[in-house]
Amino acid sequence: RLSSSVARIVNNSDNLQKENTTAMQIQKMERLFKYVEGRSTSGLTLPDPNPNLDVESVRSLFSATLPEITTAALTGPEAVGDRLVYTFTKAIGTKG
């Protein structure tokens, strides 16, 4: 037979576990890609061409129309609302 203090701990533990039965909901976030030049905050917003592609494959796909994106720095993802935002930033350098 359990002592009264041990029985109380067991009962309290059971009660706490019953109270914390909230369901967790998992939601896949949509990806969004941005292309900016230098320190600019504006730029092109690019839709996710295929959620099953990894980010480097997306870069490769966009490089057909934006060749500069192949050498752009990639930052992110950054959670903005219900989206994950990846940013490609073209480095601005000097010519010559």
PDB file of N, CA and C in Angstrom:
ATOM      1  N   ARG A   1       0.834  -1.178   0.000  1.00  0.00           N
ATOM      2  CA  ARG A   1       0.000   0.000   0.000  1.00  0.00           C
ATOM      3  C   ARG A   1       0.875   1.237   0.000  1.00  0.00           C
ATOM      4  N   LEU A   2       0.505   2.255  -0.807  1.00  0.00           N
ATOM      5  CA  LEU A   2       1.280   3.488  -0.909  1.00  0.00           C
ATOM      6  C   LEU A   2       1.014   4.402   0.267  1.00  0.00           C
ATOM      7  N   SER A   3       2.059   5.095   0.669  1.00  0.00           N
ATOM      8  CA  SER A   3       1.849   6.080   1.734  1.00  0.00           C
ATOM      9  C   SER A   3       0.995   7.219   1.177  1.00  0.00           C
ATOM     10  N   SER A   4       0.400   7.985   2.036  1.00  0.00           N
ATOM     11  CA  SER A   4      -0.502   9.050   1.574  1.00  0.00           C
ATOM     12  C   SER A   4       0.237  10.122   0.780  1.00  0.00           C
ATOM     13  N   SER A   5       1.501  10.422   1.116  1.00  0.00           N
ATOM     14  CA  SER A   5       2.239  11.453   0.372  1.00  0.00           C
ATOM     15  C   SER A   5       2.585  10.969  -1.034  1.00  0.00           C
ATOM     16  N   VAL A   6       2.947   9.689  -1.190  1.00  0.00           N
ATOM     17  CA  VAL A   6       3.250   9.144  -2.511  1.00  0.00           C
ATOM     18  C   VAL A   6       1.980   9.088  -3.350  1.00  0.00           C
ATOM     19  N   ALA A   7       0.882   8.695  -2.770  1.00  0.00           N
ATOM     20  CA  ALA A   7      -0.390   8.643  -3.492  1.00  0.00           C
ATOM     21  C   ALA A   7      -0.800  10.030  -3.966  1.00  0.00           C
ATOM     22  N   ARG A   8      -0.561  11.037  -3.155  1.00  0.00           N
ATOM     23  CA  ARG A   8      -0.904  12.414  -3.519  1.00  0.00           C
ATOM     24  C   ARG A   8      -0.054  12.873  -4.710  1.00  0.00           C
ATOM     25  N   ILE A   9       1.243  12.543  -4.723  1.00  0.00           N
ATOM     26  CA  ILE A   9       2.135  12.917  -5.830  1.00  0.00           C
ATOM     27  C   ILE A   9       1.674  12.244  -7.121  1.00  0.00           C
ATOM     28  N   VAL A  10       1.338  10.961  -7.036  1.00  0.00           N
ATOM     29  CA  VAL A  10       0.864  10.225  -8.212  1.00  0.00           C
ATOM     30  C   VAL A  10      -0.423  10.849  -8.739  1.00  0.00           C
ATOM     31  N   ASN A  11      -1.360  11.147  -7.857  1.00  0.00           N
ATOM     32  CA  ASN A  11      -2.618  11.769  -8.274  1.00  0.00           C
ATOM     33  C   ASN A  11      -2.387  13.143  -8.895  1.00  0.00           C
ATOM     34  N   ASN A  12      -1.513  13.948  -8.307  1.00  0.00           N
ATOM     35  CA  ASN A  12      -1.212  15.269  -8.859  1.00  0.00           C
ATOM     36  C   ASN A  12      -0.575  15.148 -10.236  1.00  0.00           C
ATOM     37  N   SER A  13       0.311  14.192 -10.392  1.00  0.00           N
ATOM     38  CA  SER A  13       0.957  13.964 -11.678  1.00  0.00           C
ATOM     39  C   SER A  13      -0.075  13.582 -12.730  1.00  0.00           C
ATOM     40  N   ASP A  14      -0.974  12.687 -12.387  1.00  0.00           N
ATOM     41  CA  ASP A  14      -2.042  12.279 -13.309  1.00  0.00           C
ATOM     42  C   ASP A  14      -2.912  13.469 -13.694  1.00  0.00           C
ATOM     43  N   ASN A  15      -3.260  14.297 -12.726  1.00  0.00           N
ATOM     44  CA  ASN A  15      -4.095  15.471 -13.004  1.00  0.00           C
ATOM     45  C   ASN A  15      -3.393  16.454 -13.932  1.00  0.00           C
ATOM     46  N   LEU A  16      -2.116  16.700 -13.710  1.00  0.00           N
ATOM     47  CA  LEU A  16      -1.370  17.617 -14.565  1.00  0.00           C
ATOM     48  C   LEU A  16      -1.293  17.106 -15.999  1.00  0.00           C
ATOM     49  N   GLN A  17      -1.073  15.806 -16.150  1.00  0.00           N
ATOM     50  CA  GLN A  17      -0.989  15.234 -17.491  1.00  0.00           C
ATOM     51  C   GLN A  17      -2.320  15.328 -18.214  1.00  0.00           C
ATOM     52  N   LYS A  18      -3.405  15.177 -17.523  1.00  0.00           N
ATOM     53  CA  LYS A  18      -4.725  15.272 -18.134  1.00  0.00           C
ATOM     54  C   LYS A  18      -5.017  16.696 -18.587  1.00  0.00           C
ATOM     55  N   GLU A  19      -4.534  17.688 -17.845  1.00  0.00           N
ATOM     56  CA  GLU A  19      -4.782  19.092 -18.176  1.00  0.00           C
ATOM     57  C   GLU A  19      -4.016  19.528 -19.422  1.00  0.00           C
ATOM     58  N   ASN A  20      -2.885  18.928 -19.689  1.00  0.00           N
ATOM     59  CA  ASN A  20      -2.036  19.342 -20.810  1.00  0.00           C
ATOM     60  C   ASN A  20      -2.247  18.477 -22.047  1.00  0.00           C
ATOM     61  N   THR A  21      -3.474  18.273 -22.427  1.00  0.00           N
ATOM     62  CA  THR A  21      -3.763  17.433 -23.584  1.00  0.00           C
ATOM     63  C   THR A  21      -4.191  18.270 -24.782  1.00  0.00           C
ATOM     64  N   THR A  22      -3.661  19.486 -24.910  1.00  0.00           N
ATOM     65  CA  THR A  22      -3.999  20.313 -26.062  1.00  0.00           C
ATOM     66  C   THR A  22      -3.326  19.744 -27.299  1.00  0.00           C
ATOM     67  N   ALA A  23      -4.028  19.801 -28.392  1.00  0.00           N
ATOM     68  CA  ALA A  23      -3.507  19.252 -29.645  1.00  0.00           C
ATOM     69  C   ALA A  23      -2.570  20.262 -30.303  1.00  0.00           C
ATOM     70  N   MET A  24      -1.499  19.757 -30.861  1.00  0.00           N
ATOM     71  CA  MET A  24      -0.563  20.604 -31.588  1.00  0.00           C
ATOM     72  C   MET A  24      -0.893  20.495 -33.066  1.00  0.00           C
ATOM     73  N   GLN A  25      -0.951  21.636 -33.717  1.00  0.00           N
ATOM     74  CA  GLN A  25      -1.274  21.639 -35.134  1.00  0.00           C
ATOM     75  C   GLN A  25      -0.027  22.033 -35.912  1.00  0.00           C
ATOM     76  N   ILE A  26       0.320  21.239 -36.908  1.00  0.00           N
ATOM     77  CA  ILE A  26       1.482  21.508 -37.740  1.00  0.00           C
ATOM     78  C   ILE A  26       0.994  22.007 -39.086  1.00  0.00           C
ATOM     79  N   GLN A  27       1.532  23.146 -39.490  1.00  0.00           N
ATOM     80  CA  GLN A  27       1.135  23.746 -40.760  1.00  0.00           C
ATOM     81  C   GLN A  27       2.388  24.053 -41.563  1.00  0.00           C
ATOM     82  N   LYS A  28       2.414  23.605 -42.796  1.00  0.00           N
ATOM     83  CA  LYS A  28       3.555  23.854 -43.662  1.00  0.00           C
ATOM     84  C   LYS A  28       3.494  25.299 -44.144  1.00  0.00           C
ATOM     85  N   MET A  29       4.614  26.019 -43.994  1.00  0.00           N
ATOM     86  CA  MET A  29       4.649  27.422 -44.391  1.00  0.00           C
ATOM     87  C   MET A  29       5.025  27.541 -45.866  1.00  0.00           C
ATOM     88  N   GLU A  30       4.383  28.470 -46.524  1.00  0.00           N
ATOM     89  CA  GLU A  30       4.661  28.742 -47.930  1.00  0.00           C
ATOM     90  C   GLU A  30       5.998  29.483 -48.028  1.00  0.00           C
ATOM     91  N   ARG A  31       6.777  29.185 -49.080  1.00  0.00           N
ATOM     92  CA  ARG A  31       8.055  29.877 -49.289  1.00  0.00           C
ATOM     93  C   ARG A  31       7.868  31.019 -50.274  1.00  0.00           C
ATOM     94  N   LEU A  32       8.638  32.073 -50.061  1.00  0.00           N
ATOM     95  CA  LEU A  32       8.648  33.219 -50.950  1.00  0.00           C
ATOM     96  C   LEU A  32      10.106  33.602 -51.145  1.00  0.00           C
ATOM     97  N   PHE A  33      10.460  33.950 -52.373  1.00  0.00           N
ATOM     98  CA  PHE A  33      11.832  34.323 -52.673  1.00  0.00           C
ATOM     99  C   PHE A  33      11.879  35.778 -53.106  1.00  0.00           C
ATOM    100  N   LYS A  34      12.914  36.485 -52.658  1.00  0.00           N
ATOM    101  CA  LYS A  34      13.099  37.878 -53.050  1.00  0.00           C
ATOM    102  C   LYS A  34      14.488  38.015 -53.664  1.00  0.00           C
ATOM    103  N   TYR A  35      14.603  38.932 -54.619  1.00  0.00           N
ATOM    104  CA  TYR A  35      15.896  39.254 -55.210  1.00  0.00           C
ATOM    105  C   TYR A  35      16.088  40.751 -55.081  1.00  0.00           C
ATOM    106  N   VAL A  36      17.132  41.155 -54.376  1.00  0.00           N
ATOM    107  CA  VAL A  36      17.422  42.585 -54.188  1.00  0.00           C
ATOM    108  C   VAL A  36      18.853  42.870 -54.594  1.00  0.00           C
ATOM    109  N   GLU A  37      19.094  44.122 -54.947  1.00  0.00           N
ATOM    110  CA  GLU A  37      20.438  44.543 -55.317  1.00  0.00           C
ATOM    111  C   GLU A  37      21.022  45.396 -54.210  1.00  0.00           C
ATOM    112  N   GLY A  38      22.189  45.016 -53.731  1.00  0.00           N
ATOM    113  CA  GLY A  38      22.881  45.784 -52.705  1.00  0.00           C
ATOM    114  C   GLY A  38      22.086  45.937 -51.439  1.00  0.00           C
ATOM    115  N   ARG A  39      22.027  47.174 -50.944  1.00  0.00           N
ATOM    116  CA  ARG A  39      21.349  47.437 -49.673  1.00  0.00           C
ATOM    117  C   ARG A  39      19.896  47.843 -49.852  1.00  0.00           C
ATOM    118  N   SER A  40      19.409  47.719 -51.051  1.00  0.00           N
ATOM    119  CA  SER A  40      18.027  48.085 -51.340  1.00  0.00           C
ATOM    120  C   SER A  40      17.073  47.188 -50.559  1.00  0.00           C
ATOM    121  N   THR A  41      15.976  47.776 -50.115  1.00  0.00           N
ATOM    122  CA  THR A  41      14.969  46.967 -49.417  1.00  0.00           C
ATOM    123  C   THR A  41      13.871  46.521 -50.370  1.00  0.00           C
ATOM    124  N   SER A  42      13.822  47.139 -51.541  1.00  0.00           N
ATOM    125  CA  SER A  42      12.836  46.715 -52.535  1.00  0.00           C
ATOM    126  C   SER A  42      13.538  45.842 -53.568  1.00  0.00           C
ATOM    127  N   GLY A  43      12.777  45.132 -54.311  1.00  0.00           N
ATOM    128  CA  GLY A  43      13.345  44.260 -55.325  1.00  0.00           C
ATOM    129  C   GLY A  43      12.259  43.416 -55.939  1.00  0.00           C
ATOM    130  N   LEU A  44      12.660  42.329 -56.524  1.00  0.00           N
ATOM    131  CA  LEU A  44      11.703  41.418 -57.154  1.00  0.00           C
ATOM    132  C   LEU A  44      11.208  40.382 -56.157  1.00  0.00           C
ATOM    133  N   THR A  45       9.929  40.139 -56.191  1.00  0.00           N
ATOM    134  CA  THR A  45       9.346  39.052 -55.411  1.00  0.00           C
ATOM    135  C   THR A  45       9.126  37.891 -56.359  1.00  0.00           C
ATOM    136  N   LEU A  46       9.682  36.753 -55.998  1.00  0.00           N
ATOM    137  CA  LEU A  46       9.633  35.575 -56.855  1.00  0.00           C
ATOM    138  C   LEU A  46       8.819  34.478 -56.176  1.00  0.00           C
ATOM    139  N   PRO A  47       7.835  33.927 -56.860  1.00  0.00           N
ATOM    140  CA  PRO A  47       7.037  32.853 -56.255  1.00  0.00           C
ATOM    141  C   PRO A  47       7.853  31.563 -56.171  1.00  0.00           C
ATOM    142  N   ASP A  48       7.415  30.686 -55.326  1.00  0.00           N
ATOM    143  CA  ASP A  48       8.066  29.382 -55.198  1.00  0.00           C
ATOM    144  C   ASP A  48       7.682  28.542 -56.416  1.00  0.00           C
ATOM    145  N   PRO A  49       8.654  28.204 -57.273  1.00  0.00           N
ATOM    146  CA  PRO A  49       8.313  27.442 -58.475  1.00  0.00           C
ATOM    147  C   PRO A  49       7.871  26.018 -58.189  1.00  0.00           C
ATOM    148  N   ASN A  50       8.374  25.453 -57.097  1.00  0.00           N
ATOM    149  CA  ASN A  50       8.015  24.080 -56.736  1.00  0.00           C
ATOM    150  C   ASN A  50       8.412  23.855 -55.275  1.00  0.00           C
ATOM    151  N   PRO A  51       7.460  23.679 -54.379  1.00  0.00           N
ATOM    152  CA  PRO A  51       7.780  23.496 -52.957  1.00  0.00           C
ATOM    153  C   PRO A  51       8.656  22.281 -52.665  1.00  0.00           C
ATOM    154  N   ASN A  52       8.750  21.354 -53.602  1.00  0.00           N
ATOM    155  CA  ASN A  52       9.562  20.157 -53.392  1.00  0.00           C
ATOM    156  C   ASN A  52      11.036  20.371 -53.729  1.00  0.00           C
ATOM    157  N   LEU A  53      11.376  21.495 -54.365  1.00  0.00           N
ATOM    158  CA  LEU A  53      12.763  21.779 -54.713  1.00  0.00           C
ATOM    159  C   LEU A  53      13.499  22.362 -53.515  1.00  0.00           C
ATOM    160  N   ASP A  54      14.795  22.030 -53.388  1.00  0.00           N
ATOM    161  CA  ASP A  54      15.588  22.681 -52.360  1.00  0.00           C
ATOM    162  C   ASP A  54      15.948  24.080 -52.846  1.00  0.00           C
ATOM    163  N   VAL A  55      16.449  24.911 -51.964  1.00  0.00           N
ATOM    164  CA  VAL A  55      16.682  26.327 -52.275  1.00  0.00           C
ATOM    165  C   VAL A  55      17.718  26.496 -53.395  1.00  0.00           C
ATOM    166  N   GLU A  56      18.747  25.674 -53.412  1.00  0.00           N
ATOM    167  CA  GLU A  56      19.763  25.799 -54.471  1.00  0.00           C
ATOM    168  C   GLU A  56      19.189  25.416 -55.839  1.00  0.00           C
ATOM    169  N   SER A  57      18.253  24.491 -55.874  1.00  0.00           N
ATOM    170  CA  SER A  57      17.594  24.155 -57.137  1.00  0.00           C
ATOM    171  C   SER A  57      16.710  25.304 -57.605  1.00  0.00           C
ATOM    172  N   VAL A  58      16.078  25.992 -56.655  1.00  0.00           N
ATOM    173  CA  VAL A  58      15.277  27.168 -56.998  1.00  0.00           C
ATOM    174  C   VAL A  58      16.185  28.248 -57.570  1.00  0.00           C
ATOM    175  N   ARG A  59      17.361  28.455 -56.957  1.00  0.00           N
ATOM    176  CA  ARG A  59      18.333  29.430 -57.469  1.00  0.00           C
ATOM    177  C   ARG A  59      18.704  29.089 -58.911  1.00  0.00           C
ATOM    178  N   SER A  60      18.987  27.833 -59.146  1.00  0.00           N
ATOM    179  CA  SER A  60      19.370  27.385 -60.485  1.00  0.00           C
ATOM    180  C   SER A  60      18.253  27.630 -61.495  1.00  0.00           C
ATOM    181  N   LEU A  61      17.025  27.371 -61.087  1.00  0.00           N
ATOM    182  CA  LEU A  61      15.878  27.584 -61.964  1.00  0.00           C
ATOM    183  C   LEU A  61      15.712  29.064 -62.312  1.00  0.00           C
ATOM    184  N   PHE A  62      15.827  29.948 -61.312  1.00  0.00           N
ATOM    185  CA  PHE A  62      15.683  31.384 -61.553  1.00  0.00           C
ATOM    186  C   PHE A  62      16.861  31.969 -62.333  1.00  0.00           C
ATOM    187  N   SER A  63      18.009  31.303 -62.318  1.00  0.00           N
ATOM    188  CA  SER A  63      19.187  31.840 -63.002  1.00  0.00           C
ATOM    189  C   SER A  63      19.010  31.879 -64.523  1.00  0.00           C
ATOM    190  N   ALA A  64      18.044  31.140 -65.040  1.00  0.00           N
ATOM    191  CA  ALA A  64      17.778  31.179 -66.477  1.00  0.00           C
ATOM    192  C   ALA A  64      17.291  32.566 -66.897  1.00  0.00           C
ATOM    193  N   THR A  65      16.538  33.234 -66.028  1.00  0.00           N
ATOM    194  CA  THR A  65      16.027  34.572 -66.352  1.00  0.00           C
ATOM    195  C   THR A  65      16.756  35.674 -65.583  1.00  0.00           C
ATOM    196  N   LEU A  66      17.403  35.335 -64.490  1.00  0.00           N
ATOM    197  CA  LEU A  66      18.169  36.292 -63.689  1.00  0.00           C
ATOM    198  C   LEU A  66      19.579  35.733 -63.474  1.00  0.00           C
ATOM    199  N   PRO A  67      20.483  35.869 -64.455  1.00  0.00           N
ATOM    200  CA  PRO A  67      21.818  35.278 -64.328  1.00  0.00           C
ATOM    201  C   PRO A  67      22.584  35.750 -63.089  1.00  0.00           C
ATOM    202  N   GLU A  68      22.295  36.974 -62.617  1.00  0.00           N
ATOM    203  CA  GLU A  68      22.999  37.522 -61.456  1.00  0.00           C
ATOM    204  C   GLU A  68      22.715  36.743 -60.182  1.00  0.00           C
ATOM    205  N   ILE A  69      21.628  35.995 -60.175  1.00  0.00           N
ATOM    206  CA  ILE A  69      21.224  35.281 -58.967  1.00  0.00           C
ATOM    207  C   ILE A  69      22.191  34.137 -58.633  1.00  0.00           C
ATOM    208  N   THR A  70      22.955  33.678 -59.616  1.00  0.00           N
ATOM    209  CA  THR A  70      23.880  32.564 -59.373  1.00  0.00           C
ATOM    210  C   THR A  70      24.978  32.932 -58.391  1.00  0.00           C
ATOM    211  N   THR A  71      25.382  34.206 -58.347  1.00  0.00           N
ATOM    212  CA  THR A  71      26.429  34.636 -57.423  1.00  0.00           C
ATOM    213  C   THR A  71      25.894  35.480 -56.268  1.00  0.00           C
ATOM    214  N   ALA A  72      24.590  35.634 -56.188  1.00  0.00           N
ATOM    215  CA  ALA A  72      23.988  36.438 -55.122  1.00  0.00           C
ATOM    216  C   ALA A  72      24.083  35.703 -53.786  1.00  0.00           C
ATOM    217  N   ALA A  73      24.221  36.491 -52.723  1.00  0.00           N
ATOM    218  CA  ALA A  73      24.225  35.917 -51.375  1.00  0.00           C
ATOM    219  C   ALA A  73      22.801  35.502 -51.010  1.00  0.00           C
ATOM    220  N   LEU A  74      22.684  34.414 -50.294  1.00  0.00           N
ATOM    221  CA  LEU A  74      21.379  33.916 -49.876  1.00  0.00           C
ATOM    222  C   LEU A  74      21.243  34.066 -48.371  1.00  0.00           C
ATOM    223  N   THR A  75      20.155  34.694 -47.942  1.00  0.00           N
ATOM    224  CA  THR A  75      19.849  34.771 -46.517  1.00  0.00           C
ATOM    225  C   THR A  75      18.456  34.215 -46.287  1.00  0.00           C
ATOM    226  N   GLY A  76      18.233  33.730 -45.100  1.00  0.00           N
ATOM    227  CA  GLY A  76      16.919  33.198 -44.760  1.00  0.00           C
ATOM    228  C   GLY A  76      16.995  31.723 -44.494  1.00  0.00           C
ATOM    229  N   PRO A  77      15.898  31.167 -44.162  1.00  0.00           N
ATOM    230  CA  PRO A  77      14.563  31.744 -44.240  1.00  0.00           C
ATOM    231  C   PRO A  77      14.252  32.630 -43.032  1.00  0.00           C
ATOM    232  N   GLU A  78      13.424  33.618 -43.286  1.00  0.00           N
ATOM    233  CA  GLU A  78      12.913  34.497 -42.254  1.00  0.00           C
ATOM    234  C   GLU A  78      11.402  34.321 -42.233  1.00  0.00           C
ATOM    235  N   ALA A  79      10.860  34.037 -41.076  1.00  0.00           N
ATOM    236  CA  ALA A  79       9.414  33.849 -40.957  1.00  0.00           C
ATOM    237  C   ALA A  79       8.743  35.217 -40.972  1.00  0.00           C
ATOM    238  N   VAL A  80       7.916  35.448 -42.001  1.00  0.00           N
ATOM    239  CA  VAL A  80       7.155  36.688 -42.123  1.00  0.00           C
ATOM    240  C   VAL A  80       5.693  36.291 -42.295  1.00  0.00           C
ATOM    241  N   GLY A  81       4.927  36.485 -41.246  1.00  0.00           N
ATOM    242  CA  GLY A  81       3.530  36.037 -41.283  1.00  0.00           C
ATOM    243  C   GLY A  81       3.483  34.529 -41.404  1.00  0.00           C
ATOM    244  N   ASP A  82       2.792  34.045 -42.416  1.00  0.00           N
ATOM    245  CA  ASP A  82       2.685  32.600 -42.625  1.00  0.00           C
ATOM    246  C   ASP A  82       3.598  32.123 -43.746  1.00  0.00           C
ATOM    247  N   ARG A  83       4.652  32.903 -44.036  1.00  0.00           N
ATOM    248  CA  ARG A  83       5.580  32.539 -45.116  1.00  0.00           C
ATOM    249  C   ARG A  83       7.018  32.494 -44.620  1.00  0.00           C
ATOM    250  N   LEU A  84       7.825  31.687 -45.295  1.00  0.00           N
ATOM    251  CA  LEU A  84       9.263  31.675 -45.089  1.00  0.00           C
ATOM    252  C   LEU A  84       9.876  32.441 -46.249  1.00  0.00           C
ATOM    253  N   VAL A  85      10.569  33.526 -45.954  1.00  0.00           N
ATOM    254  CA  VAL A  85      11.130  34.384 -46.999  1.00  0.00           C
ATOM    255  C   VAL A  85      12.633  34.149 -47.108  1.00  0.00           C
ATOM    256  N   TYR A  86      13.060  33.801 -48.319  1.00  0.00           N
ATOM    257  CA  TYR A  86      14.474  33.655 -48.652  1.00  0.00           C
ATOM    258  C   TYR A  86      14.841  34.861 -49.517  1.00  0.00           C
ATOM    259  N   THR A  87      16.004  35.459 -49.252  1.00  0.00           N
ATOM    260  CA  THR A  87      16.407  36.643 -50.002  1.00  0.00           C
ATOM    261  C   THR A  87      17.742  36.402 -50.695  1.00  0.00           C
ATOM    262  N   PHE A  88      17.741  36.623 -51.998  1.00  0.00           N
ATOM    263  CA  PHE A  88      18.971  36.612 -52.788  1.00  0.00           C
ATOM    264  C   PHE A  88      19.400  38.070 -52.939  1.00  0.00           C
ATOM    265  N   THR A  89      20.639  38.388 -52.512  1.00  0.00           N
ATOM    266  CA  THR A  89      21.112  39.767 -52.579  1.00  0.00           C
ATOM    267  C   THR A  89      22.320  39.826 -53.490  1.00  0.00           C
ATOM    268  N   LYS A  90      22.205  40.651 -54.536  1.00  0.00           N
ATOM    269  CA  LYS A  90      23.317  40.853 -55.469  1.00  0.00           C
ATOM    270  C   LYS A  90      24.295  41.820 -54.824  1.00  0.00           C
ATOM    271  N   ALA A  91      25.541  41.409 -54.767  1.00  0.00           N
ATOM    272  CA  ALA A  91      26.570  42.279 -54.220  1.00  0.00           C
ATOM    273  C   ALA A  91      26.910  43.348 -55.243  1.00  0.00           C
ATOM    274  N   ILE A  92      27.005  44.577 -54.775  1.00  0.00           N
ATOM    275  CA  ILE A  92      27.364  45.664 -55.675  1.00  0.00           C
ATOM    276  C   ILE A  92      28.848  45.937 -55.464  1.00  0.00           C
ATOM    277  N   GLY A  93      29.594  45.804 -56.539  1.00  0.00           N
ATOM    278  CA  GLY A  93      31.033  46.036 -56.480  1.00  0.00           C
ATOM    279  C   GLY A  93      31.431  47.063 -57.525  1.00  0.00           C
ATOM    280  N   THR A  94      32.715  47.302 -57.621  1.00  0.00           N
ATOM    281  CA  THR A  94      33.201  48.250 -58.617  1.00  0.00           C
ATOM    282  C   THR A  94      33.744  47.475 -59.795  1.00  0.00           C
ATOM    283  N   LYS A  95      33.562  48.044 -60.966  1.00  0.00           N
ATOM    284  CA  LYS A  95      34.067  47.411 -62.184  1.00  0.00           C
ATOM    285  C   LYS A  95      35.500  47.885 -62.410  1.00  0.00           C
ATOM    286  N   GLY A  96      36.250  46.994 -63.071  1.00  0.00           N
ATOM    287  CA  GLY A  96      37.580  47.413 -63.484  1.00  0.00           C
ATOM    288  C   GLY A  96      38.571  46.892 -62.606  1.00  0.00           C
TER     289      GLY A  96
END
